[in-house]
Amino acid sequence: LGMDFGQRKAKAEKMFGLMDVFLKNDSVSLQKDILDHVEYTVARSRFSFDDFEAYQALSHSIRDRLIERWHDTHLYVKKQDPKRVYFLSLEFLMGRSMTNSVINLGIRDQYADALNQLGFEFEVLAEQEGDAALGNGGLARLSACLMDSLATLDYPAWGYGLRYQYGLFRQIILDGFQLEQPDYWLNFGNPWEIERVHVSYSVKFYGTVEEEDLDGERTKVWIPGETVEAVAYDNPIPGYGTRSALNLRLWAAKPSDKYDMESYNTGDYINAIMNRQKAETISNVLYPDDRSYQGKELRLKQQYFFVSASLQDIIRRFKDNHQNFDELPDKVALQINDTHPALAIVELMRMLLDEEHLDWNRAFEITCKIFSFTTHTVEPGGLEKVPVDLLGHLLPRHLQIIYEINYKFMEELKKIIGQDYDRLSRMSIIEEGAVKNVRVANLSIVCSHTVNGVSKVHLQLLKERVFKDFCELWPQKFHYKTNGVTQRRWVVVSNPNLCSLISKWLGTESWIRNVDLLGGLRQYATDPDLQREWKMAKKVNKLRLAEYIETLSGVKVSLDAMFDVQVKRIHEYKRQLLNILGVIHRFDCIKNMSASDKGKVVPRVCIIGGKAAPGYDIAKKIIKLCHAVADKINNDADVGDLLKLVFIPDYNVSVAELVIPGSDLSQHISTAGHEASGTGSMKFLMNGCLLLATADGSTVEIMEEVGAENMFIFGAKLDEIPALREKGASLKAPLQFARVVRMVRDGYFGFEDYFKSLCDTLEEEKDFYLLGYDFTSYLEAQAAADRAFVDQEKWTQMSILSTAGAGKFSSDRTIEEYAKHTWGIEPCKCPF
Ligand code: 73E
């Protein structure tokens, strides 16, 4: 009683000894723990339980250990009260948690041993876990990787997002067509979250704004028309090699108890209940389209819902220790992941103005010091817009504030650039036109102290194309932080063979926290012993992948073939179609070869995987084409093991963990200027997989690190693209290209009518993504990969050099850069 955290801990240590304060991790304690959870948490007999129940018990036992560290971290950070960063994202693709947790906690082997004693195998139980797929693709997985790095590097940070009940749809393939099924991921419970029934906030919508007198001053009061409760679900994020565990707080919508007495008194009891239930729809489902905005009310509601709850939480925490809002920027950094959480800016303004009664200038200055904005977009046309009417109806007070911000910004801007009305209207936060829109990116730029791109060339695109006017106005505001991925998930968890090999040759496991040490592998790149072990590790991973492919598709693949992989969301700009056309060309060549030439062909297994947004017709046709071509090739006796094409359905984080380590070559072949960064390439690189790529997004920087001579680079360069597009129809596609397109058009793979519109996109004047133009150099790069693969010594050397050059692409580096240059935060490490 009356004791603070330090005193309580000291007392506990005195009574029990330091080690007894913490849960024990020896094999016997772990076994007992697991059995206790079988009996009391899962409520099965400890003498009779199956794999799934064992998984449940195991995960609760791990969760206990996570919670312990998570409490200690929170109490310590609370006491220190450093500046914290709050990472706001509408999407987090966490994937599975179990293996990652025990590895980061440093107790994997102990658990494996305990389970063996109980007659279970860790890997088998790990397969019981489903993915947490609360995101679409790269942007969402980036959020997850950054959280892992923040925790590992002991930064005082929180993640905030939405707890969707339906994650990203499951992709089913029926007769080669994609079908979408709901991902009701919470059906079997989620042991990795902690429901916080008492951490909840009211979030308001609709209604009107009125003016009231408050101490002689006119104040705006928002009278809401609907109130929904946001309840916190906390997800501990353990760091590796530290006791720090951060919190990812996801909000779920629940009906509010507070304001609806009225409806109960009207007598329509059943309807009143039904109406309440509607509140929950806000956090029901993740929007499955990346990069296309449809101005949907529910999406806007989701955005405001999570932003409002998060800010209430953050301001409450600040007010625990502080009264003066001028200190807010010294204690709080708010990072918005793309424009999706940008309403946080307006909400903070509203809270400071209407609830804390700060004057406009002070509120605005504080707000601008707090926010930083990362954009992931490359096309000006891809930027998020919200119809003014929609926003004004849902959030009337916020629209007023946006108008006021814009008015003041326009006045300032006129002083600087004069009466250049074209430029003023381009930079305005409000887009005038038949439908008036709020330009969310402009709002985010105006109210942030820093705007970051996600790769070096992305910043260049921001300057030249996306935010040209703003970059000229405020050049010092724009930066880039090259994305990264966490080596814990993408090597240690997913590729244990390679992981132990690296540690053995470097003589240390330190690279798991200090990834630059990977460079130490360079000196052994030609060492025959390392080469032998390296190839063996790859072979084991390929075997695992081959078994998976056979189970899924019935296609048997040869381990001697080159595994050539392209896995990512299906998009025209990512050019999966170029890949498929390349496969058709290869097939065509083999069909027309003499027997002796066939002997020289390097056997290939071409693997494609990825989801198409449900309404994205062309992307869905690409998936069908892949299946149609695969059907033909895989059943052709002339081709045999020389060429296989497989589509891996339902690509997600856990599938990636299996596919990436087992690939030899991976393709990142977007038309230059279209991929802001691309992070898949980094995961493949770390796993010693060679890259066949265009110079786009992060591959430009990968070339700088591993050398273009260790990659297969092709295609039109960024600065050539505009002229090529200009030329359009006069660009003659090569004959080989015309031939393979014709095969598709003429129904060689069936479904002539269905593929017609897909083929039309490749007509010379319509080939926006320049597949025809790039086809020749693409085939040359593929041929170069074949030649390199024949010389296995050379190939293995290139593979080792790829891993050795991957250091820069760790999210640890990304986080260090953000912490120093954008957020101004320091590590805060709990000393025990
Ligand atoms: O290049 C990738 C990038 O690596 C980019 O396309 C992706 O973000 C990755 C991480 O920086 C991205 N996702 C979205 N926009 N860019 C997006 C947009 C709307 C909804 C969901 C995702």
XYZ file of C-alpha atoms and ligand atoms in Angstrom, residues 91 138-139 142 289-291 293 340 376 454 483 573 675-679, ligand 1:
40
model
C -3.168 -2.087 -40.913
C 3.609 -4.336 -47.832
C 2.397 -1.347 -45.869
C 6.068 -2.949 -42.642
C -8.291 -2.856 -51.743
C -4.876 -1.433 -51.475
C -4.444 1.862 -53.258
C -10.169 4.861 -52.444
C -5.225 6.649 -43.454
C 3.792 5.114 -49.562
C 10.059 4.902 -48.184
C 12.017 0.536 -45.507
C 2.192 -2.495 -62.284
C 6.877 0.594 -56.596
C 7.482 3.079 -53.796
C 9.772 0.629 -52.074
C 8.915 -3.056 -52.105
C 9.947 -5.055 -49.068
O 5.955 -0.213 -52.521
C 5.117 -0.592 -51.457
C 5.854 -0.365 -50.145
O 6.957 -1.225 -50.037
C 3.836 0.220 -51.473
O 3.143 -0.050 -52.663
C 2.984 -0.140 -50.274
O 3.748 0.169 -49.102
C 4.931 -0.593 -48.966
C 5.602 -0.220 -47.666
O 6.144 1.056 -47.730
C 1.692 0.585 -50.236
N 0.553 0.112 -49.700
C -0.374 1.057 -49.859
N 0.166 2.077 -50.468
N 1.461 1.780 -50.721
C -1.761 0.976 -49.417
C -2.677 1.967 -49.781
C -3.984 1.891 -49.350
C -4.383 0.843 -48.542
C -3.479 -0.126 -48.171
C -2.175 -0.051 -48.615
